[in-house]
Coordinates of C-alpha atoms in Angstrom, one line a residue:
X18 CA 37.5 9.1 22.4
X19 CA 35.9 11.1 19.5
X20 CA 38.7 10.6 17.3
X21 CA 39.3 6.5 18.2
X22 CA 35.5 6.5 16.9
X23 CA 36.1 8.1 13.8
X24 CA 39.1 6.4 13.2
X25 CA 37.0 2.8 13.9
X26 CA 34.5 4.3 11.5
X27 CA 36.8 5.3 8.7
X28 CA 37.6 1.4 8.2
X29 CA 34.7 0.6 6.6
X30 CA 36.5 1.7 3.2
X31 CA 34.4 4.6 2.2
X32 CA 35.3 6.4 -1.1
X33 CA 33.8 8.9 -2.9
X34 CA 34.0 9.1 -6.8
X35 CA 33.2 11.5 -9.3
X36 CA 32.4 10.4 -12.8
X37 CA 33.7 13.2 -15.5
X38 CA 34.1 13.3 -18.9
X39 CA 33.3 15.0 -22.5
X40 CA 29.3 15.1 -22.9
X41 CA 28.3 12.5 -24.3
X42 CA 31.2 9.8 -23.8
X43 CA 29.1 7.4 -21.9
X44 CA 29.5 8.8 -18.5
X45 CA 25.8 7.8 -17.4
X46 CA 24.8 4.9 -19.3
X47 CA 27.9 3.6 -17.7
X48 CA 27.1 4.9 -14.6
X49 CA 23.9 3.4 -14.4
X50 CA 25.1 0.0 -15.7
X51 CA 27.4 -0.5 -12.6
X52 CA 24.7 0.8 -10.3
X53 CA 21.8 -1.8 -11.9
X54 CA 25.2 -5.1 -12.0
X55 CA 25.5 -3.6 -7.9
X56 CA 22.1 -4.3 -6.8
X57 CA 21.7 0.2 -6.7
X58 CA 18.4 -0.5 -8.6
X59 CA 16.0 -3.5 -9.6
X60 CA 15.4 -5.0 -12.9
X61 CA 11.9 -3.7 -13.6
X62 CA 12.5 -0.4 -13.1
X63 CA 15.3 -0.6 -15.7
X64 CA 12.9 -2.5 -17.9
X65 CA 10.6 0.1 -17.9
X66 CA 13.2 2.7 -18.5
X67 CA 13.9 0.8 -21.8
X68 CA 10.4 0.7 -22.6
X69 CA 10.1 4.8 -22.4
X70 CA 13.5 5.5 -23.8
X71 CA 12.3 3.1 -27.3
X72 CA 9.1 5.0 -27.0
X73 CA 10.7 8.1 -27.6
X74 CA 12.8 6.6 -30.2
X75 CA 16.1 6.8 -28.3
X76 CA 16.6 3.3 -27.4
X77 CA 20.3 3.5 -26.2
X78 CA 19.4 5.5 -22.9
X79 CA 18.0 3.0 -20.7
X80 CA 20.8 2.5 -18.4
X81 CA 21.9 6.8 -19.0
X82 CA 18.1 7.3 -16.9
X83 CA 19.2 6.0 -13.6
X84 CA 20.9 8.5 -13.3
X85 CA 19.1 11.0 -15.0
X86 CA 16.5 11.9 -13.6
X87 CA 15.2 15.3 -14.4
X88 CA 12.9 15.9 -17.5
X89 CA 14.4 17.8 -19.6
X90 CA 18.1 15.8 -19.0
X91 CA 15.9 12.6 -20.5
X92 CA 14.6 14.6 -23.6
X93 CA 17.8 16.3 -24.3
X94 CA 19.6 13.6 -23.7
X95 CA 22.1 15.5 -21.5
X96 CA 22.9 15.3 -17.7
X97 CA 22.6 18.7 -16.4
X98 CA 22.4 18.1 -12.6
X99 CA 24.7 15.5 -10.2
X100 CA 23.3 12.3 -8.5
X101 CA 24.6 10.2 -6.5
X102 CA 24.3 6.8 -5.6
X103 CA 25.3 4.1 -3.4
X104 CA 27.2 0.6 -4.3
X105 CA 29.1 -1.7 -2.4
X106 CA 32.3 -4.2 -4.2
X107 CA 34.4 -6.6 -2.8
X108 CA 36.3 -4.3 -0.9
X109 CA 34.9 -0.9 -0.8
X110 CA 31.5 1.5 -0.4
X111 CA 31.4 3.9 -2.8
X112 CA 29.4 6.6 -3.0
X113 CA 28.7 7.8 -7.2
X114 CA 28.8 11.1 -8.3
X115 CA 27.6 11.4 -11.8
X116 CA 28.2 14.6 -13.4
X117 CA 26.9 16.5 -16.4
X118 CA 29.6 16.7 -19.5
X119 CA 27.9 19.6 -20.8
X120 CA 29.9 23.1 -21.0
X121 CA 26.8 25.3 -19.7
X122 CA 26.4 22.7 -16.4
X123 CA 30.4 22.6 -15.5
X124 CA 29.5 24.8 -12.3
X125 CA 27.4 21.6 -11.3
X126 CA 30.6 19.3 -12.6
X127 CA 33.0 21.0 -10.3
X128 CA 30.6 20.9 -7.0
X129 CA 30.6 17.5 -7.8
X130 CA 34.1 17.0 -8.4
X131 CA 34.5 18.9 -4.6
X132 CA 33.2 16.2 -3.1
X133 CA 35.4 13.5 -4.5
X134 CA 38.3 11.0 -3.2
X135 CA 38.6 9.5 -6.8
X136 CA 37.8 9.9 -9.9
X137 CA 36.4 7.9 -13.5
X138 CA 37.5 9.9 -16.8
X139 CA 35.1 7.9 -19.2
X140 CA 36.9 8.7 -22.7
X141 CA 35.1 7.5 -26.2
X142 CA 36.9 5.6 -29.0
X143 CA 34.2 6.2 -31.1
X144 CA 35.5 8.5 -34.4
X145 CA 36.1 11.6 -34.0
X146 CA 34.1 11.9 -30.1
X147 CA 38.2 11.4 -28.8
X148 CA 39.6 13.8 -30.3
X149 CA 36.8 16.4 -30.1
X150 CA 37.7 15.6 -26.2
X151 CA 41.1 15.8 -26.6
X152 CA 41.0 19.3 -28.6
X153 CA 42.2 22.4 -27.3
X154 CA 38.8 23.5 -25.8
X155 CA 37.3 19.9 -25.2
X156 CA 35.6 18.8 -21.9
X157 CA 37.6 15.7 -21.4
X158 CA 41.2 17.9 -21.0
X159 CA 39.4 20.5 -18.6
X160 CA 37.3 17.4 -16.6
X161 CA 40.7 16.1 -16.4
X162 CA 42.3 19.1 -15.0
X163 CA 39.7 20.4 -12.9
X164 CA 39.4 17.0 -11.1
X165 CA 43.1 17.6 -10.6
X166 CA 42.8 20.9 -9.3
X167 CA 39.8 20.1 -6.7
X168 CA 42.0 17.5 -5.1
X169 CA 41.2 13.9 -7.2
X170 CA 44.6 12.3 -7.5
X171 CA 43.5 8.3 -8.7
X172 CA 41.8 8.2 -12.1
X173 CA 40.3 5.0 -13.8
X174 CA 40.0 6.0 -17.2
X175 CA 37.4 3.9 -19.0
X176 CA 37.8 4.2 -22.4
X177 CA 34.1 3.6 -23.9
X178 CA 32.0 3.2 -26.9
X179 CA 34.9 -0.1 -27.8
X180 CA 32.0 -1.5 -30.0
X181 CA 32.2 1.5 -32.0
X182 CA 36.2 1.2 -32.5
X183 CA 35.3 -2.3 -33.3
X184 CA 37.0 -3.2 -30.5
X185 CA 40.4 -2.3 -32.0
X186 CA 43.4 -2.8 -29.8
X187 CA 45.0 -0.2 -31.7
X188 CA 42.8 2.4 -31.6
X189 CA 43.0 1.7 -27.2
X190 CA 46.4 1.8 -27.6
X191 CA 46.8 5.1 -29.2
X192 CA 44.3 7.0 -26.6
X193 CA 45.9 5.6 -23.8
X194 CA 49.2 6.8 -25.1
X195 CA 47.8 10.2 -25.8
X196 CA 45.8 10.6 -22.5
X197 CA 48.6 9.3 -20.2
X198 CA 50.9 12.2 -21.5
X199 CA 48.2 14.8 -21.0
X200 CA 47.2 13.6 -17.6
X201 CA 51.1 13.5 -16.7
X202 CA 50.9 17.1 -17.7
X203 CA 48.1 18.1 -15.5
X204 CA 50.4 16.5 -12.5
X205 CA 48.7 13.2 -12.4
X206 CA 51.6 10.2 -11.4
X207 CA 51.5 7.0 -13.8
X208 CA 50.7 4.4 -11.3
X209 CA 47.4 6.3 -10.1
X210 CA 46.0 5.8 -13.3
X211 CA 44.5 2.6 -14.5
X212 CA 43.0 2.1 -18.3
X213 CA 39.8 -0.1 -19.1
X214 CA 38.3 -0.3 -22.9
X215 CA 34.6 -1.2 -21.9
X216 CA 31.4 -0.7 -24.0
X217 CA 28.8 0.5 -21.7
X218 CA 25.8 -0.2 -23.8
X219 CA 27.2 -3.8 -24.5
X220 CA 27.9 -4.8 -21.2
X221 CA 32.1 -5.5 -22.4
X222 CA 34.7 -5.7 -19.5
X223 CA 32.2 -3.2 -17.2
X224 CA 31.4 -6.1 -15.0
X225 CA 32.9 -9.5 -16.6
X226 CA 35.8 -10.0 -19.2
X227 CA 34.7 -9.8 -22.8
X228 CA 34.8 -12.1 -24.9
X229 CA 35.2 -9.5 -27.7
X230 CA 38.0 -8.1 -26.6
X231 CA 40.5 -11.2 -26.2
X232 CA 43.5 -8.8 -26.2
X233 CA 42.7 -7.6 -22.7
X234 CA 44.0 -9.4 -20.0
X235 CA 43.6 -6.3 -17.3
X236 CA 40.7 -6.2 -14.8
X237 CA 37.0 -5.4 -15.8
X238 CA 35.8 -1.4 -15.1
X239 CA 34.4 -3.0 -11.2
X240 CA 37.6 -4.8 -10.5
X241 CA 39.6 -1.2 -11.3
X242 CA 37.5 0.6 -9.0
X243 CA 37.5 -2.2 -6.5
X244 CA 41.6 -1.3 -6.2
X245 CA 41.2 1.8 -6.1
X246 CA 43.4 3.1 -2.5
X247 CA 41.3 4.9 0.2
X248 CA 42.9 8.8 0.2
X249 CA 44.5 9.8 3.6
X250 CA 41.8 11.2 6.2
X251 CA 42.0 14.5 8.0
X252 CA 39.9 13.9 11.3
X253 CA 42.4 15.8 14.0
X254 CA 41.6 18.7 12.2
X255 CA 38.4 21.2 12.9
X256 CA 35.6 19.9 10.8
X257 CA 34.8 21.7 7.8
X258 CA 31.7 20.5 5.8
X259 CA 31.0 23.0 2.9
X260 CA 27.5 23.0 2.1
X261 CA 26.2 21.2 -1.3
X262 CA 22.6 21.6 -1.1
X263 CA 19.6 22.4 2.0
X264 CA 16.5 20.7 2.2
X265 CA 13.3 21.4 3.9
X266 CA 11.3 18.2 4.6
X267 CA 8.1 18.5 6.1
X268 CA 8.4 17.1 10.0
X269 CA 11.7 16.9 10.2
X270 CA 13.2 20.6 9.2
X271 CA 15.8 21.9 8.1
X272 CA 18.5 19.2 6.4
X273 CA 22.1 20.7 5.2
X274 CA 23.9 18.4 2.4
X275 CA 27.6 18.1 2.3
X276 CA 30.9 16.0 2.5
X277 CA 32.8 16.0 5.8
X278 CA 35.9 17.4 4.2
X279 CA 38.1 17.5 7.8
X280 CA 37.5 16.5 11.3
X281 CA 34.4 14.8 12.3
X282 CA 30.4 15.3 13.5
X283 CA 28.5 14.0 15.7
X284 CA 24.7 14.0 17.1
X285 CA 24.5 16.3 19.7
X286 CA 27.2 18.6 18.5
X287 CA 26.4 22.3 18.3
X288 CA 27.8 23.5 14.6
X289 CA 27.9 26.8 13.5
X290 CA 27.5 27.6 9.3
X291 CA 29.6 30.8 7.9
X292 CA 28.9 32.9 6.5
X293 CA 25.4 33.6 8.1
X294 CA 27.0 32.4 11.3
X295 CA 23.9 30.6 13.1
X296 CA 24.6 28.3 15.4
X297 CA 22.4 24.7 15.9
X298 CA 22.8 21.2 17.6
X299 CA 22.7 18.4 15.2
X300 CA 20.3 16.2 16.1
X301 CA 20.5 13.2 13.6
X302 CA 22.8 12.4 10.5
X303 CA 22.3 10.4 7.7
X304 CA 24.1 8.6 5.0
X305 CA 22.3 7.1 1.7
X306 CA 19.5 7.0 4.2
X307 CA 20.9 5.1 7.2
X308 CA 20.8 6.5 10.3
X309 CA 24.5 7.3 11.8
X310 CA 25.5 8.6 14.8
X311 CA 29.0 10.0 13.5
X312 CA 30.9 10.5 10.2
X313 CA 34.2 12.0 9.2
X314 CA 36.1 12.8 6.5
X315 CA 35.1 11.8 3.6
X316 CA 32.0 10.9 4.2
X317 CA 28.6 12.8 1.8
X318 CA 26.1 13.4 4.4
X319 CA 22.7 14.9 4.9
X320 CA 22.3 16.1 8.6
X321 CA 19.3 17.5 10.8
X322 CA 20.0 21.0 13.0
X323 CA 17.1 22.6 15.2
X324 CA 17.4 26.2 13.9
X325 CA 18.3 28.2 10.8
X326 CA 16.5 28.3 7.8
X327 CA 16.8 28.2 3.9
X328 CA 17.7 31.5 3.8
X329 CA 20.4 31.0 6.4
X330 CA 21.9 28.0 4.9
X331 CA 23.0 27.6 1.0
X332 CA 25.2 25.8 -1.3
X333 CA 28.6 27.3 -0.5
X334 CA 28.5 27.7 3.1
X335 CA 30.5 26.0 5.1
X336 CA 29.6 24.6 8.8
X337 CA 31.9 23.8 11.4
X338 CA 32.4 23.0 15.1
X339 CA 30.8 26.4 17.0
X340 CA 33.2 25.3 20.2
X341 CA 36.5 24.5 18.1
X342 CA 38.0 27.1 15.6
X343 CA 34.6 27.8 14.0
X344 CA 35.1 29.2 10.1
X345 CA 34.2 32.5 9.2
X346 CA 33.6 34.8 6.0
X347 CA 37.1 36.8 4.5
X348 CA 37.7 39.7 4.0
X349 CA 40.4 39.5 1.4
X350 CA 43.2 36.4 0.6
X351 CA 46.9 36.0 -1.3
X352 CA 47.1 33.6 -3.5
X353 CA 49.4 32.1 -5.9
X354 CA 47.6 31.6 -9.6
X355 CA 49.2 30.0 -12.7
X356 CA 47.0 31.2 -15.8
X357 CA 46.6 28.3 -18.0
X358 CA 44.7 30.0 -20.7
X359 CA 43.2 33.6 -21.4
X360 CA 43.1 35.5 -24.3
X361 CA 44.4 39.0 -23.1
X362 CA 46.5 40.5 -20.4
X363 CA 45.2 40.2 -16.7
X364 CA 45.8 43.5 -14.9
X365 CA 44.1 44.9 -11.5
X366 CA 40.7 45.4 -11.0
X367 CA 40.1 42.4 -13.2
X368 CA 36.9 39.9 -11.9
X369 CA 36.5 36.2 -12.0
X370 CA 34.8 33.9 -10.8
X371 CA 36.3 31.6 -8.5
X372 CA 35.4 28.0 -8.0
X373 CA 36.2 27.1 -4.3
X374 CA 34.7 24.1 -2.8
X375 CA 31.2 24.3 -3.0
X376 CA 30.9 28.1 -3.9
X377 CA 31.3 30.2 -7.2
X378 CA 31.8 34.1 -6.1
X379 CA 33.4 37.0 -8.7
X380 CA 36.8 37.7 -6.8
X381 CA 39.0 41.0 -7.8
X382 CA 42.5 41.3 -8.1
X383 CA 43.1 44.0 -5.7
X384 CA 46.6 43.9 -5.9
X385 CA 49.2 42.1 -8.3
X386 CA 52.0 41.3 -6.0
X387 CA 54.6 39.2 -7.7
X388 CA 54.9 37.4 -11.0
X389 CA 57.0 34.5 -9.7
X390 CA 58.7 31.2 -11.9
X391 CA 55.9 28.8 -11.5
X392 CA 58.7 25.5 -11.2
X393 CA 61.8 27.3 -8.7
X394 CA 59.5 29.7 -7.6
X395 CA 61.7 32.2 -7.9
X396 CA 60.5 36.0 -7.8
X397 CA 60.9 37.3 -11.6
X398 CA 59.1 41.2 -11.3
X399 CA 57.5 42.6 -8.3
X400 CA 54.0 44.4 -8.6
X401 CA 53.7 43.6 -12.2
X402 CA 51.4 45.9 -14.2
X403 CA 50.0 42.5 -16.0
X404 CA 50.1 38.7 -16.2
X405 CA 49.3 37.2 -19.0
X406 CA 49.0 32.8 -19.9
X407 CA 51.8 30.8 -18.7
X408 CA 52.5 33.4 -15.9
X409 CA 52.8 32.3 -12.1
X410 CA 51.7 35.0 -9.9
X411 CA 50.9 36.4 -6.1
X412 CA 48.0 38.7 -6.0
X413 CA 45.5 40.2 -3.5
X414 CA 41.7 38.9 -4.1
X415 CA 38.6 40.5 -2.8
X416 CA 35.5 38.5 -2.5
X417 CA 32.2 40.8 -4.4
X418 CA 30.0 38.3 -2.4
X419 CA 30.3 36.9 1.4
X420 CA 33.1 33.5 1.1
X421 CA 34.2 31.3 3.1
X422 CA 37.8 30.0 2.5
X423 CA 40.8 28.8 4.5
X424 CA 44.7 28.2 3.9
X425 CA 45.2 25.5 1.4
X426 CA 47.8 24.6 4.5
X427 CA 45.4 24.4 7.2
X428 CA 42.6 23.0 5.0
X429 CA 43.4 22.0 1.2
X430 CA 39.7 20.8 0.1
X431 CA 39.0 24.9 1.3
X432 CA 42.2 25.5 -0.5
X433 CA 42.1 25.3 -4.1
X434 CA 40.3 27.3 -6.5
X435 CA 39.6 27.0 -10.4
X436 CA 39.2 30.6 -12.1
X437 CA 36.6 30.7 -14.9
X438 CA 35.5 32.8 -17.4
X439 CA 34.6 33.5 -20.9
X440 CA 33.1 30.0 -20.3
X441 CA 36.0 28.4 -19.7
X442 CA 38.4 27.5 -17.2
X443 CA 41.6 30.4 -17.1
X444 CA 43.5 29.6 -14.5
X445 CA 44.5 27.5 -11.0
X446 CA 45.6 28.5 -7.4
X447 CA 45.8 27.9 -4.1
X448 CA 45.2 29.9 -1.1
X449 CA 48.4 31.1 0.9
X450 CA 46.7 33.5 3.6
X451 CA 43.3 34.4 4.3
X452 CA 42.4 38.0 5.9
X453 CA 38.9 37.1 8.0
X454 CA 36.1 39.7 8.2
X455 CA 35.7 41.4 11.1
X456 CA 32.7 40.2 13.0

């Protein structure tokens, strides 16, 4: 009966999507243009946001603040936190994660990106802002592959700033033909990408066909996400929901933050959250502020328990069903990098940080295991002394901090890891085995 519910609730089209892209490309002004067309937020609040951003003599940000929030993101300009927000089209909900572009914020970027179905690469035309992007160390080729890595496998790519590129056809031309062979790099698949030249400032082809670009004859930005394809769900599985952020609110209590990456919750259910491992009974669920009385995956919820408190609940834990294979901290896992880029040799003993879901721990290699051909798989040298980039390899990792992971298997979104370090993302992997710790 559970699962007939959550299979009647999943129909209401729900989809998640993450907005990525090189800082300032036009991710929020964008973002904040679709929210305002969708009815997210009224006209006099926007008017007044065009009113401050003039009087502080930055009169293009209007649209960027509905989004941005925080103080210091409107005086520098910069997002440095997520939001999210809720719209409804034609044939979808969608709930919109806005990210920061910013190198120092990309820990908030891929929390964000952990929580996504889909994803929007906003790319500029404007000179020179591509193909800073597109450079060896720019934000738009690691957005790109981190959103690939953390499980997003549709992209609309809205290729902004057109008024700047005088809306030339050729200069659109040109960037899609360079981003489609990057993207088909990362692993993306051609027909799960889709290409829209908008201006978000302007208002062209975000909402309605422009007029100043009589070229196009695709859909506007909406209509792309409209046809976007709702991602497989997972609710036979155990629920997982790794923890995004814990709220006290005075009256209610204690209110954990995260997407329902497998299985499903309801009120009344008694969860358990790893690694403190406390156990509490739901007692209500919300989503965008309405009242539910069960989600599933993919749904970003905020949910009410009757015990724990903020020191027993934090970004990067992960709760689960206390009655039906509850998650637990590890001890140690195997898993199978590639290292995409690092400046050196990698031997034992060296410590990164991994990226998993919600959580950033330093991870050793304990043990190189096998440096293996990363397209046969095919084992090339066993216990290696190093790997170095370009190498595929098997090695033993050892959490420094209490983690919660699982199988990419059993549960992918709990799966996949990004390695970073030296401010920059190093390598990929997935999990193959995961030794628990002992209770």
């Amino acid at each position: 009966i559970l699962i007939e519910k959550a299979i009647e609730w999943m129909y209401r089209q729900h989809i998640s999507i993450v907005v990525i892209g090189h800082i300032d490309s036009g991710k929020s002004t964008i973002t904040g243009r679709i929210i305002y067309h969708c009815g997210g937020i009224d006209k006099r609040q926007v008017d007044n946001f065009d009113k401050l951003s003039q009087g502080l003599g930055i009169f293009s940000f209007k649209y960027a603040w509905v989004v941005d929030k925080l103080r210091a993101e409107r005086e520098r300009g910069i997002t440095i936190d997520i939001s999210k927000w809720r719209i409804e089209l034609n044939n979808h909900t969608f709930t919109i994660i806005d990210t920061p572009g910013h190198r120092d914020f990309i820990k908030n970027m891929i929390t964000g990106t952990s929580q996504a179905d889909v994803g929007l690469l906003v790319v500029p035309a404007a000179e020179d802002e591509f193909e800073f992007g597109m450079h060896k160390n720019g934000q738009t080729r690691e957005h790109a592959l981190l959103a690939f890595t953390m499980g997003v496998k549709q992209l609309v790519i809205a290729v902004s700033k057109m008024d700047s590129a005088r809306y030339s056809q050729h200069r659109f031309v040109g960037i899609v033909e360079r981003v489609t062979k990057y993207l088909q790099k990362v692993g993306f698949k051609s027909q799960n990408l889709s290409f829209v030249p908008v201006s978000g400032w302007i208002g062209d082809n975000m909402i309605d066909t422009s007029e100043n670009m009589p070229w196009w004859d695709g859909p506007t930005l909406v209509e792309a996400l409209d046809n976007m394809k709702v991602p497989p769900r997972n609710i036979d599985k155990p629920l997982r929901i790794p923890i995004h952020d814990v709220y006290k609110i005075g009256g209610i209590g204690i209110v954990p933050v995260g997407r329902v990456e497998t299985g499903v919750i309801t009120t009344g259910m008694v969860v358990s959250f790893a690694p403190s491992q406390i156990t509490a009974q739901v007692k209500s669920i919300e989503m965008h502020h309405s009242p539910l009385h069960i989600a599933s995956h993919g749904d970003i919820i905020g949910f009410n328990v009757d015990n724990g408190t903020m020191n027993d609940i934090k970004r990067g834990y992960v709760c689960s069903d206390a009655t039906n294979d509850p998650a637990v901290a590890c001890d140690s896992f195997i898993a199978h990098i590639i290292v995409l880029n690092h400046p050196g040799r990698i031997y034992v003993g060296y410590t990164p940080v991994v990226d998993c879901h919600t959580s950033h721990i330093p991870c050793k290699i304990e043990e190189l295991k096998q440096r293996f051909d990363k397209y046969s798989g095919k084992v090339l040298e066993d216990n290696p002394q190093f790997v170095k980039t370009g190498d595929a390899f098997a090695a033993v990792m050892v959490p420094q901090k209490k983690m919660v992971i699982e199988p990419f298997k059993l549960y992918p979104s709990l799966g996949r890891f990004v390695v970073r370090d030296l401010r920059k993302t190093i390598a990929v992997g997935v999990i193959k085995s995961v030794t628990k710790l002992a209770s």
